[in-house]
XYZ file of C-alpha atoms in Angstrom:
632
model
C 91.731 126.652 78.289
C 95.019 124.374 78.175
C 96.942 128.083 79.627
C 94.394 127.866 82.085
C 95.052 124.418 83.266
C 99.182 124.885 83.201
C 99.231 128.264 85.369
C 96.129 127.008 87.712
C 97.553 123.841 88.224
C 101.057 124.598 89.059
C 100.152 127.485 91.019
C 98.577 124.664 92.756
C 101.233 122.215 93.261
C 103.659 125.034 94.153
C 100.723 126.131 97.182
C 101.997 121.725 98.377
C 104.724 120.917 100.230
C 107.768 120.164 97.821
C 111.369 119.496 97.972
C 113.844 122.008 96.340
C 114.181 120.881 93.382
C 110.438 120.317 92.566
C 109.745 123.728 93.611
C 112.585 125.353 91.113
C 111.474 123.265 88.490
C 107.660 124.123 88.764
C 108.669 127.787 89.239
C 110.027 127.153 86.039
C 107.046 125.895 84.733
C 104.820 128.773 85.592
C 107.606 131.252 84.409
C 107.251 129.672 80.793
C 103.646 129.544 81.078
C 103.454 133.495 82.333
C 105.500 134.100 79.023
C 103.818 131.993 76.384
C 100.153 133.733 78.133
C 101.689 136.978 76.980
C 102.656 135.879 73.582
C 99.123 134.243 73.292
C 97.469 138.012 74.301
C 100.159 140.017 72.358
C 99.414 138.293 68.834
C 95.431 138.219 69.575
C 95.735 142.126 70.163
C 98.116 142.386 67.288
C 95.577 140.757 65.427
C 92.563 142.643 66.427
C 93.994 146.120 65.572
C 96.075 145.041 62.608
C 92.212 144.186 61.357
C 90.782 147.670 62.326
C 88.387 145.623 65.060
C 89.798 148.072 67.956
C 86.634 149.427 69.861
C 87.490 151.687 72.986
C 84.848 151.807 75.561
C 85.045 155.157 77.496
C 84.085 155.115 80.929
C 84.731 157.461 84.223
C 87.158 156.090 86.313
C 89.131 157.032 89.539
C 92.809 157.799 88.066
C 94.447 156.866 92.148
C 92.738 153.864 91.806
C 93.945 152.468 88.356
C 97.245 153.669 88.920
C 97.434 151.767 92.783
C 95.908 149.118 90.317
C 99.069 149.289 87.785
C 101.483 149.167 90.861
C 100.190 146.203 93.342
C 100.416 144.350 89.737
C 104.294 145.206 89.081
C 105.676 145.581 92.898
C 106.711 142.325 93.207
C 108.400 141.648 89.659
C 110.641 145.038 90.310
C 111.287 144.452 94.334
C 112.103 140.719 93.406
C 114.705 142.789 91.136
C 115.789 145.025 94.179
C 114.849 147.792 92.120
C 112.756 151.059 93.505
C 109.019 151.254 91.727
C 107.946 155.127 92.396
C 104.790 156.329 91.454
C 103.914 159.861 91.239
C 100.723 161.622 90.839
C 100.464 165.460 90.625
C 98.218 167.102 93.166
C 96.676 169.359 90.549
C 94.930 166.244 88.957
C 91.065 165.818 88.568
C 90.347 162.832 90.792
C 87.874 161.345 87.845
C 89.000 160.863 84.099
C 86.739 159.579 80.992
C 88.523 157.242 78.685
C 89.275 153.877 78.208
C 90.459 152.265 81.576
C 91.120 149.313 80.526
C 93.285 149.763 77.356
C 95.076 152.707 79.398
C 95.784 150.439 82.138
C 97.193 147.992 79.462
C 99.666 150.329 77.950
C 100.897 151.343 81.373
C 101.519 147.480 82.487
C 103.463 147.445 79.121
C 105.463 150.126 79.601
C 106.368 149.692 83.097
C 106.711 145.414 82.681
C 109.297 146.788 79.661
C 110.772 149.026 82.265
C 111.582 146.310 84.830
C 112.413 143.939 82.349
C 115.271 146.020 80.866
C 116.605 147.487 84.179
C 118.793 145.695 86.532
C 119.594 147.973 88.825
C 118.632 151.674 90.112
C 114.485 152.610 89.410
C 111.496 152.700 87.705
C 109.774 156.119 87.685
C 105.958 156.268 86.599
C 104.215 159.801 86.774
C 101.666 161.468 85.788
C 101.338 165.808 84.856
C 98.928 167.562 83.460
C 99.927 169.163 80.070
C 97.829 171.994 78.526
C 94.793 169.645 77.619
C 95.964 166.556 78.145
C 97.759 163.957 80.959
C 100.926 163.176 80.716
C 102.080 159.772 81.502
C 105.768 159.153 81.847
C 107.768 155.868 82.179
C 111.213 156.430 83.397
C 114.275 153.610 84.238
C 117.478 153.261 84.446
C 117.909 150.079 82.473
C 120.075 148.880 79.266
C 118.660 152.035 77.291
C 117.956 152.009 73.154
C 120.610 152.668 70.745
C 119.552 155.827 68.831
C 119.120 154.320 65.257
C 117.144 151.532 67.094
C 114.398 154.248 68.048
C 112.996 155.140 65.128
C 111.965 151.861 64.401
C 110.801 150.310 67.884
C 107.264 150.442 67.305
C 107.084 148.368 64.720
C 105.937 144.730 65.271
C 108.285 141.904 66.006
C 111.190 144.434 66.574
C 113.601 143.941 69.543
C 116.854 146.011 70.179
C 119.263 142.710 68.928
C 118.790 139.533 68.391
C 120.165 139.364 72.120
C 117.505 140.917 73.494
C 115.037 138.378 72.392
C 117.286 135.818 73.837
C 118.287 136.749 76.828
C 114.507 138.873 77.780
C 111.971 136.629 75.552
C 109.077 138.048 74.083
C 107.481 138.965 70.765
C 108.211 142.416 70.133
C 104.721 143.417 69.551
C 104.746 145.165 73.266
C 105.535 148.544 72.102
C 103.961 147.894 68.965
C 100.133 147.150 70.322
C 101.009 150.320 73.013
C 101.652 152.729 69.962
C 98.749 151.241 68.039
C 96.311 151.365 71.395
C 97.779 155.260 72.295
C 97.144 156.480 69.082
C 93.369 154.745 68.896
C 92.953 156.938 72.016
C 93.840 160.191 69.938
C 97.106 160.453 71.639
C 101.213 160.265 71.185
C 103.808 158.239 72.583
C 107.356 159.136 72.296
C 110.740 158.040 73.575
C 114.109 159.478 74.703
C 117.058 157.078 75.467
C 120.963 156.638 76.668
C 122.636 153.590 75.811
C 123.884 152.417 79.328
C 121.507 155.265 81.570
C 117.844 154.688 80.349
C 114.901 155.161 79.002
C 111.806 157.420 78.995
C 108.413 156.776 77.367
C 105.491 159.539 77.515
C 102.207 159.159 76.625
C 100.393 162.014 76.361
C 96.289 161.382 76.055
C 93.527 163.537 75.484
C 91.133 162.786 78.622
C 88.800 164.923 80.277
C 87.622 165.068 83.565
C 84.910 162.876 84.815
C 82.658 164.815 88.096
C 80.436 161.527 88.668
C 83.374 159.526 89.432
C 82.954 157.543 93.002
C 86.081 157.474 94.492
C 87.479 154.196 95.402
C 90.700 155.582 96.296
C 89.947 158.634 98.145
C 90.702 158.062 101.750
C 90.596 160.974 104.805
C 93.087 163.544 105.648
C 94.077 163.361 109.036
C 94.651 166.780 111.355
C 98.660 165.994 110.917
C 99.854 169.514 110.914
C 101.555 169.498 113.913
C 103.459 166.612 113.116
C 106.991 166.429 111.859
C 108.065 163.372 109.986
C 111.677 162.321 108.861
C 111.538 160.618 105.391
C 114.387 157.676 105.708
C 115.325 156.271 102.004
C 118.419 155.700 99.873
C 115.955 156.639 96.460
C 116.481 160.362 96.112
C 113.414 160.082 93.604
C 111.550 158.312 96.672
C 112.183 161.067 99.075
C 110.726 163.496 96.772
C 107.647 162.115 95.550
C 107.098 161.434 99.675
C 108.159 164.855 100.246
C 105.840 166.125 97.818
C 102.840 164.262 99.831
C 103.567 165.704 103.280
C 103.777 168.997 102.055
C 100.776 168.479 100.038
C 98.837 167.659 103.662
C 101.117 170.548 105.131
C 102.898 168.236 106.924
C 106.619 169.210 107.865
C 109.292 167.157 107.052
C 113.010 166.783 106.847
C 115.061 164.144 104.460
C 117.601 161.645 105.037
C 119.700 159.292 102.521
C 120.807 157.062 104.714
C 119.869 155.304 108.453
C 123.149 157.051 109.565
C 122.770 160.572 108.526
C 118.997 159.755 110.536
C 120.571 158.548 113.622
C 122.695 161.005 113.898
C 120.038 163.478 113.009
C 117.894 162.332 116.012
C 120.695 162.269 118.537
C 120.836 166.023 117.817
C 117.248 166.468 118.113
C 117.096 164.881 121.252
C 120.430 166.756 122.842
C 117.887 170.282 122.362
C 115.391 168.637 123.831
C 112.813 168.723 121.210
C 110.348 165.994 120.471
C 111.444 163.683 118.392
C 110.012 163.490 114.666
C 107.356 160.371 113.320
C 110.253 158.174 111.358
C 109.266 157.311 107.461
C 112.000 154.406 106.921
C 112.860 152.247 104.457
C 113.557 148.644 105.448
C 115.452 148.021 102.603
C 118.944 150.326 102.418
C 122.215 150.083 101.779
C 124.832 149.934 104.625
C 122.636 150.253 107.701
C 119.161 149.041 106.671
C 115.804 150.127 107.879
C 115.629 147.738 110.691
C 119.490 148.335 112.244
C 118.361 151.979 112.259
C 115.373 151.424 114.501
C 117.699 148.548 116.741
C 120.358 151.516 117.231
C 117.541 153.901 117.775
C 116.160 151.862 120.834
C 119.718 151.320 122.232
C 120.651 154.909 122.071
C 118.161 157.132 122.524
C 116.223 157.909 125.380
C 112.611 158.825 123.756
C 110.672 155.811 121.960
C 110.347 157.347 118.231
C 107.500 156.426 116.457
C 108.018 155.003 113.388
C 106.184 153.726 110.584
C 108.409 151.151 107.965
C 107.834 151.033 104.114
C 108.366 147.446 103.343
C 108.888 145.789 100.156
C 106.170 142.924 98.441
C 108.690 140.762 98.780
C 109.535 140.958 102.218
C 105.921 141.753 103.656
C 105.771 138.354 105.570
C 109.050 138.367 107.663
C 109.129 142.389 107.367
C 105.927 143.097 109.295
C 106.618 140.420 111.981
C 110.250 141.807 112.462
C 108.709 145.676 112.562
C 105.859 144.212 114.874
C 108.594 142.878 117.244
C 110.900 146.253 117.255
C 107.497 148.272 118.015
C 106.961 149.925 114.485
C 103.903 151.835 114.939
C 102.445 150.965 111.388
C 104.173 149.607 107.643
C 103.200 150.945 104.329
C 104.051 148.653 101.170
C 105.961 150.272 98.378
C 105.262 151.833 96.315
C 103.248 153.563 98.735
C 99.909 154.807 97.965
C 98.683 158.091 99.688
C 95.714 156.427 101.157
C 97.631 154.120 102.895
C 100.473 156.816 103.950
C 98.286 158.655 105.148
C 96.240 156.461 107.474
C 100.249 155.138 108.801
C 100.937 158.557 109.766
C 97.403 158.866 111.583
C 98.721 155.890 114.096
C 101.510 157.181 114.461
C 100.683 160.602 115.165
C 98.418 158.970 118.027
C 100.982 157.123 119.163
C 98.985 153.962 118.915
C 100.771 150.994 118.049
C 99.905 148.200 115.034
C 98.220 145.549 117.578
C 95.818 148.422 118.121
C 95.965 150.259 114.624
C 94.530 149.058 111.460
C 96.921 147.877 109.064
C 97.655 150.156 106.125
C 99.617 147.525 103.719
C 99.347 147.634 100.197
C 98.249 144.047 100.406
C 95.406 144.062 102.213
C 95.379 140.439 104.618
C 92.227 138.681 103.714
C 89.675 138.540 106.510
C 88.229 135.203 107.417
C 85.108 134.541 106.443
C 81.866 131.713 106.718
C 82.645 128.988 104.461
C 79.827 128.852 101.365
C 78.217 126.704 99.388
C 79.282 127.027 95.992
C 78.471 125.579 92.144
C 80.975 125.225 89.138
C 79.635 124.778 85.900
C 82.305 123.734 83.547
C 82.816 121.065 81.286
C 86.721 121.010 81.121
C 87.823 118.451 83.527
C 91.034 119.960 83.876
C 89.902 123.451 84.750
C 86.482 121.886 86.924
C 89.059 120.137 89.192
C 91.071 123.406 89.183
C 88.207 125.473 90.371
C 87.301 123.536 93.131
C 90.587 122.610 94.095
C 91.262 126.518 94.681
C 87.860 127.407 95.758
C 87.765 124.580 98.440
C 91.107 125.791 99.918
C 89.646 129.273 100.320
C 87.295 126.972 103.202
C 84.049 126.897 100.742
C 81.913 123.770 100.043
C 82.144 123.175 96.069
C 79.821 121.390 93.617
C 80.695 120.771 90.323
C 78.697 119.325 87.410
C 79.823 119.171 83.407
C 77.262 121.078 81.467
C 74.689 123.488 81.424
C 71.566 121.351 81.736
C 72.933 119.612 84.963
C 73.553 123.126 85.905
C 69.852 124.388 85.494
C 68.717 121.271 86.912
C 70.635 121.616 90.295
C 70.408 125.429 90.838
C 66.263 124.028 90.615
C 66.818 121.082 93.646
C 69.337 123.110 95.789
C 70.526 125.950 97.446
C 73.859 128.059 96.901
C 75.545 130.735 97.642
C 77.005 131.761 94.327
C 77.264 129.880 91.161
C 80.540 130.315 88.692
C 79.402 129.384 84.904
C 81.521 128.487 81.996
C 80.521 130.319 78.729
C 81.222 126.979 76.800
C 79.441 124.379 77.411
C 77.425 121.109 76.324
C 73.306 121.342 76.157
C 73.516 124.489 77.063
C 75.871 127.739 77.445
C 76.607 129.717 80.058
C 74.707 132.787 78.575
C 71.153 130.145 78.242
C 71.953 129.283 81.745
C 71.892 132.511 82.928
C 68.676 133.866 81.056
C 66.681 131.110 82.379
C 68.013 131.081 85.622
C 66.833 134.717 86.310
C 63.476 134.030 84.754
C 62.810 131.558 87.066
C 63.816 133.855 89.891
C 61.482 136.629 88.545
C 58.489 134.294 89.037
C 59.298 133.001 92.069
C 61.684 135.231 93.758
C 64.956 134.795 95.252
C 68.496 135.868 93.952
C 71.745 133.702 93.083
C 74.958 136.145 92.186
C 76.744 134.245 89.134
C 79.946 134.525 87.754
C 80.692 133.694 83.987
C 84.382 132.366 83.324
C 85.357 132.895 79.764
C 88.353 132.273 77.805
C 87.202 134.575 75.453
C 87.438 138.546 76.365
C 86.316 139.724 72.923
C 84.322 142.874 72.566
C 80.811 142.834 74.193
C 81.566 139.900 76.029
C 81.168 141.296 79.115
C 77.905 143.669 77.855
C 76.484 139.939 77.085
C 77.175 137.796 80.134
C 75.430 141.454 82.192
C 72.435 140.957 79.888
C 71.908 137.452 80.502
C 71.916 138.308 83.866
C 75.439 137.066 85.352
C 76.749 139.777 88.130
C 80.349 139.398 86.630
C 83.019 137.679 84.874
C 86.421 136.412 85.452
C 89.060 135.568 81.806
C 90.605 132.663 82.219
C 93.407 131.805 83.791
C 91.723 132.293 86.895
C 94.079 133.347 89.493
C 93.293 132.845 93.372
C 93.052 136.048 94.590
C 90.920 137.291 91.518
C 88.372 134.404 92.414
C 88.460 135.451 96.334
C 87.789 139.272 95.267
C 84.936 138.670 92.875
C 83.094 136.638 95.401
C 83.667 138.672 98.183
C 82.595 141.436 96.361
C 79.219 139.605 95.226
C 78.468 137.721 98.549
C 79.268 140.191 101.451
C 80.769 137.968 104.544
C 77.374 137.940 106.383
C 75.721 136.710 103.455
C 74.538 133.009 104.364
C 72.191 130.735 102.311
C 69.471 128.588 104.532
C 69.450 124.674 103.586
C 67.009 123.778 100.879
C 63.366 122.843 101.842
C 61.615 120.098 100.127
C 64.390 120.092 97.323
C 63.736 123.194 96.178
C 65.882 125.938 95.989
C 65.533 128.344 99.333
C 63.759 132.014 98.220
C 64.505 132.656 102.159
C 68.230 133.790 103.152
C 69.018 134.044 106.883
C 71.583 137.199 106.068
C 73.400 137.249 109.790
C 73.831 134.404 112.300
C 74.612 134.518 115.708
C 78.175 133.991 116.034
C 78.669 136.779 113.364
C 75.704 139.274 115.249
C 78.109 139.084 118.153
C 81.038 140.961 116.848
C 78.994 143.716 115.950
C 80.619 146.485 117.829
C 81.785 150.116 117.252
C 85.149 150.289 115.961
C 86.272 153.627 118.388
C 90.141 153.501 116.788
C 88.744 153.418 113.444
C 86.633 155.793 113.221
C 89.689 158.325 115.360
C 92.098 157.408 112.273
C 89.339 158.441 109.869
C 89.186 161.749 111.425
C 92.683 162.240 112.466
C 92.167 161.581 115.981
C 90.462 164.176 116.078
C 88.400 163.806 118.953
C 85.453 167.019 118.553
C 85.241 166.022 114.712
C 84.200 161.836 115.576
C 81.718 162.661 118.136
C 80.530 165.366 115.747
C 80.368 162.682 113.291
C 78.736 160.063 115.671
C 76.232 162.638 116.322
C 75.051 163.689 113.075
C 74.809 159.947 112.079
C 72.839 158.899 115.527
C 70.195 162.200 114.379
C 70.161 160.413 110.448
C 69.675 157.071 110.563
C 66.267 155.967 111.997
C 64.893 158.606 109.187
C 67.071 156.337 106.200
C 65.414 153.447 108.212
C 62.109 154.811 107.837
C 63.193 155.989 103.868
C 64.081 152.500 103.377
C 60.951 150.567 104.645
C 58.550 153.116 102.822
C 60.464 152.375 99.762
C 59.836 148.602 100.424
C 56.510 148.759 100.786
C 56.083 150.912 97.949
C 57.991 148.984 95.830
C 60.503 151.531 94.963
C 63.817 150.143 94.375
C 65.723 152.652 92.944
C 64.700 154.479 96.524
C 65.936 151.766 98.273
C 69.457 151.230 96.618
C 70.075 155.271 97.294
C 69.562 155.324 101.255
C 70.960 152.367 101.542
C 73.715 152.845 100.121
C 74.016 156.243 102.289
C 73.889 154.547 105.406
C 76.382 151.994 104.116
C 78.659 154.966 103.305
C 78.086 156.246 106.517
C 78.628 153.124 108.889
C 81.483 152.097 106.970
C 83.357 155.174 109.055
C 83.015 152.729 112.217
C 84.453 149.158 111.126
C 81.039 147.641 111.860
C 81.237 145.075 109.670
C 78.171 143.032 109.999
C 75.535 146.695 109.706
C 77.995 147.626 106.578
C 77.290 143.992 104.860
C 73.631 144.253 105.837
C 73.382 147.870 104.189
C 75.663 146.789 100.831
C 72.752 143.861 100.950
C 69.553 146.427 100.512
C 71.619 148.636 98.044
C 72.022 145.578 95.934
C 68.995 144.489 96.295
C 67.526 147.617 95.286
C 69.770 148.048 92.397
C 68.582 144.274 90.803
C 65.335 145.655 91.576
C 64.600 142.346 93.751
C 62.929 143.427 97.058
C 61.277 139.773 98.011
C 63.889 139.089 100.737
C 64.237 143.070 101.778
C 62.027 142.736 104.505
C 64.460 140.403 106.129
C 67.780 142.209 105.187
C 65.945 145.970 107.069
C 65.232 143.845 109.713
C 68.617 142.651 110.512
C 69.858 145.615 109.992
C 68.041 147.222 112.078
C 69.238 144.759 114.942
C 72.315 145.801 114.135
C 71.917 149.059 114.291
C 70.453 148.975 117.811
C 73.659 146.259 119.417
C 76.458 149.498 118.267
C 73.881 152.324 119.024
C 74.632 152.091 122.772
C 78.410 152.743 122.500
C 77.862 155.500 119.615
C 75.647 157.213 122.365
C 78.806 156.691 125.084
C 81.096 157.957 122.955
C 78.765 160.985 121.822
C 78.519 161.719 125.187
C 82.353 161.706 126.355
C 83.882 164.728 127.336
């Protein structure tokens, strides 16, 4: 809790206006307060394994995902560095794995933080292989390296290479020690091979099997690109290949250059044969003539407009994609670049269809706006209460907050809210009692409010208790602002809108879209061409199989309604979600995610409503499916 209240509040005060000064100094502050966190975690895990209390929890999970996961977490700290962050996945993968997601993704944030840490210039390498019967995970930098009679010892706690280290890099030294412990509770090795002055290389090689009923969140379309020819622009030779290794991989042609000269001077030739000029991969960020001079020399001396699509730093996404917007880059892709997003860059500019009219493939996805809702906080800490507002109230939603968990019950009984976030911890009565009693009022009266439980404790089974009590999920403290944004979005869709209270009691009725919101239903033509490549038989194809399928998954899901069949419902809803989701409708995608999840918490009282809606919406887009069906 006091961590809590140091990070949230100076992340905070740094979101103000501030002089100079102020700002350095609470950069500071937050700096410290980022390192003692770790400490804090590093001795609690030492703690836990040194007393044999290590459970792993194996689940499937969707390897792209956690390792895009893994590198949105580390870009910054590494471009912030100047260094190159590659990541490197080999094609002959299974797209599911069963293990332990969460203590994997722990020893790879601890092995590539160590990488970053220790490297000032050159790269960080992460990939993964598939060895015999097991995947191979390997951490590669060029950083300080380990003296040779250092290795031996390295894993054990509270070691550091010299006392230097510790001084000039802080830290505890249990890093390496809770990754050895946590690789070898997953039945697997971890080994080492260093250069004093060249680098280091960790690999972890783990025992997991493939998982087939993994849903993947990564997996995103392959576009018809094989016509295309792209030239791959970046100073990182280890860059070039790992992009190189894509295209081919989607049979895409492609030729390599090290530098924005050797390019230039590579397309003046191509254009002196007269051939078309190549789709443009560049790197904004390159020694001697940088991404952006390259495309200003391209415009001034050549005749053809190339199309080009700009891998941009985390650091310099702000002022990068404004200054690629305003030299007419087709599309930007945040490093280290993720296939998905590559790939769906290289669609637009294929098409020839520039970013005002593309959708933006970023790593960092820009947050839509969204109606503002009415919110509770239940937590007793004044500190962290004033915190979650203050954050939650800048994000445009109307907060309550009371103290403990009987003023909690008591208001959630008088009022309406969108979504309540609980403390674990409190006076009269936890979070967990809150919960419980919460949803057994809702199962005798109906209705359905999505909690969160915030916990400073993430022990084992804490989240398997706050899911039986009945909260839909949980944030660890500290809370950071984009966490909180996520979790709610992804618990109260955008067009999810609670009616005022009647007669002080809490509304069992939710109006689900209102007007302003019904009017931007519309079908998302350039969306749905990037999904299939622009490939214009294949989307009316599409259209057409959906326009034949839906009213009978309308039909599946009143039926299932009125039979009171919710496992029915969640299924076909959650194929026509699937399906619309192709189109960028929005508002019939929320609708749909509304009826799975209402079918899923086996709460149908408001379903009616929802399939009605959704219906609505269904018939405002069906017009211009049935134009573009049609086209020819």
């Amino acid at each position: 809790t006091p961590m809590n209240g140091i990070i949230g509040m100076t992340e905070l005060a740094l979101d103000s206006e501030l002089t100079r000064e102020q700002r350095e100094h609470l950069e500071a502050v937050r700096s410290s307060a980022d390192v003692l966190l770790t400490i804090i975690n590093d001795l609690l895990d030492f703690s836990k394994i040194d007393a044999g209390k290590l459970e792993l929890q194996p689940v499937p999970f969707d390897l792209q995902a956690l390792m895009s996961d893994v590198a949105r977490s580390l870009a910054l700290r590494a471009h912030e560095k100047h260094l190159e962050l590659v990541f490197s996945i080999a094609v002959d993968l299974p797209a599911g794995l069963r293990g332990d997601a969460l203590r994997l993704r722990q020893v790879l944030v601890n092995l590539v933080s160590n990488a970053i840490k220790f490297t000032e210039v050159g790269e960080v390498v992460v990939s993964v292989t598939r060895r015999r019967d097991k995947i191979r995970f390997t951490v590669s930098d060029t950083g300080i390296g380990i003296p040779e009679e250092r290795q031996r010892d390295i894993f054990e706690a509270f070691t550091q290479v010299d006392g230097s280290t510790t001084r000039r890099f802080a830290g505890t030294g249990l890093g390496l020690t809770i990754t050895s412990r946590l690789v070898e509770a997953m039945g697997g090795t971890i080994n080492l091979s260093s250069q004093v002055g060249h680098g280091t290389t960790f690999v972890v090689e783990l025992p997991l099997e493939a998982a087939e009923d993994v849903e993947r969140v990564s997996a995103d379309p392959r576009p018809s690109l094989f016509a295309t020819k792209v030239m791959v622009v970046d100073d990182s030779e280890v860059s070039r290949k790992v992009l190189a290794r894509y295209l081919e991989e989607w049979g895409i042609a492609s030729t390599l250059m090290e530098s924005g000269i050797d390019a230039l001077a590579a397309l003046r030739g191509i254009e002196q044969d007269g051939r078309e000029l190549p789709v443009i991969l560049c790197d904004a960020r390159m020694p001697g003539m940088d991404g952006f001079s390259l495309l200003e020399r391209m415009r001034a001396e050549l005749s053809s407009d190339a199309r080009v699509v700009m891998m941009l730093t985390t650091d310099e996404q702000t002022t990068g994609s404004a200054r690629a917007r305003q030299l007419g880059v087709v599309d930007y892709v945040i490093k280290p670049v993720r296939p998905g997003a590559l790939l769906r860059a290289l669609g637009a500019a294929a098409s020839g269809i520039h970013d005002e009219e593309a959708p933006t493939s970023g790593g960092r996805v820009s947050r839509p706006m969204r109606s503002a809702l009415k919110l509770l906080v239940a937590e007793d800490n004044a500190i962290n209460a004033t915190l979650l507002r203050r954050l939650l109230e800048r994000q445009g939603h109307d907060v309550t907050v009371v103290t403990d968990g009987k003023a909690a019950l008591d208001i959630i009984g008088q009022q309406s809210f969108d979504l309540a976030l609980i403390d674990m911890q409190m006076p009269e009565l936890g979070g967990l009692e809150v919960a419980w009693l919460v949803r057994e009022e809702e199962r005798k009266r109906g209705g359905y409010l999505p909690m969160i439980a915030v916990t400073a404790h993430v022990m084992k089974g804490t989240r398997e208790s706050c899911l039986q009590a009945g909260f839909d999920a949980y944030m660890s403290k500290p809370v950071r602002p984009e966490e909180l944004a996520e979790a709610i979005d992804g618990l109260v869709p955008a067009t999810y809108m609670a009616t005022p209270a009647t007669s002080g009691k809490r509304s069992r009725r939710r109006s689900y879209v209102t007007s302003d919101i019904a009017a931007q239903d519309s079908f998302d033509r350039q969306k749905l061409l990037t999904y299939t490549g622009h490939d214009l038989d294949l989307a009316r194809e599409i259209v057409g199989m959906f326009l034949d399928e839906y009213p009978g998954w309308v039909e599946k899901m009143k039926q299932a309604i009125e039979a009171g069949q919710p496992a029915e419902l969640q299924r076909v809803a959650h194929m026509l979600k699937g399906a619309v989701s192709n189109y960028g409708t929005e508002t019939t995608s929320d609708l749909a995610l509304i009826l799975e999840r209402m079918g899923r918490d086996a709460d149908m009282v408001n379903a009616p409503v929802a399939l009605r809606e959704l219906e609505e919406s269904l018939s405002r887009i069906q017009p211009a499916l049935n134009a573009f069906q049609q086209e020819r």
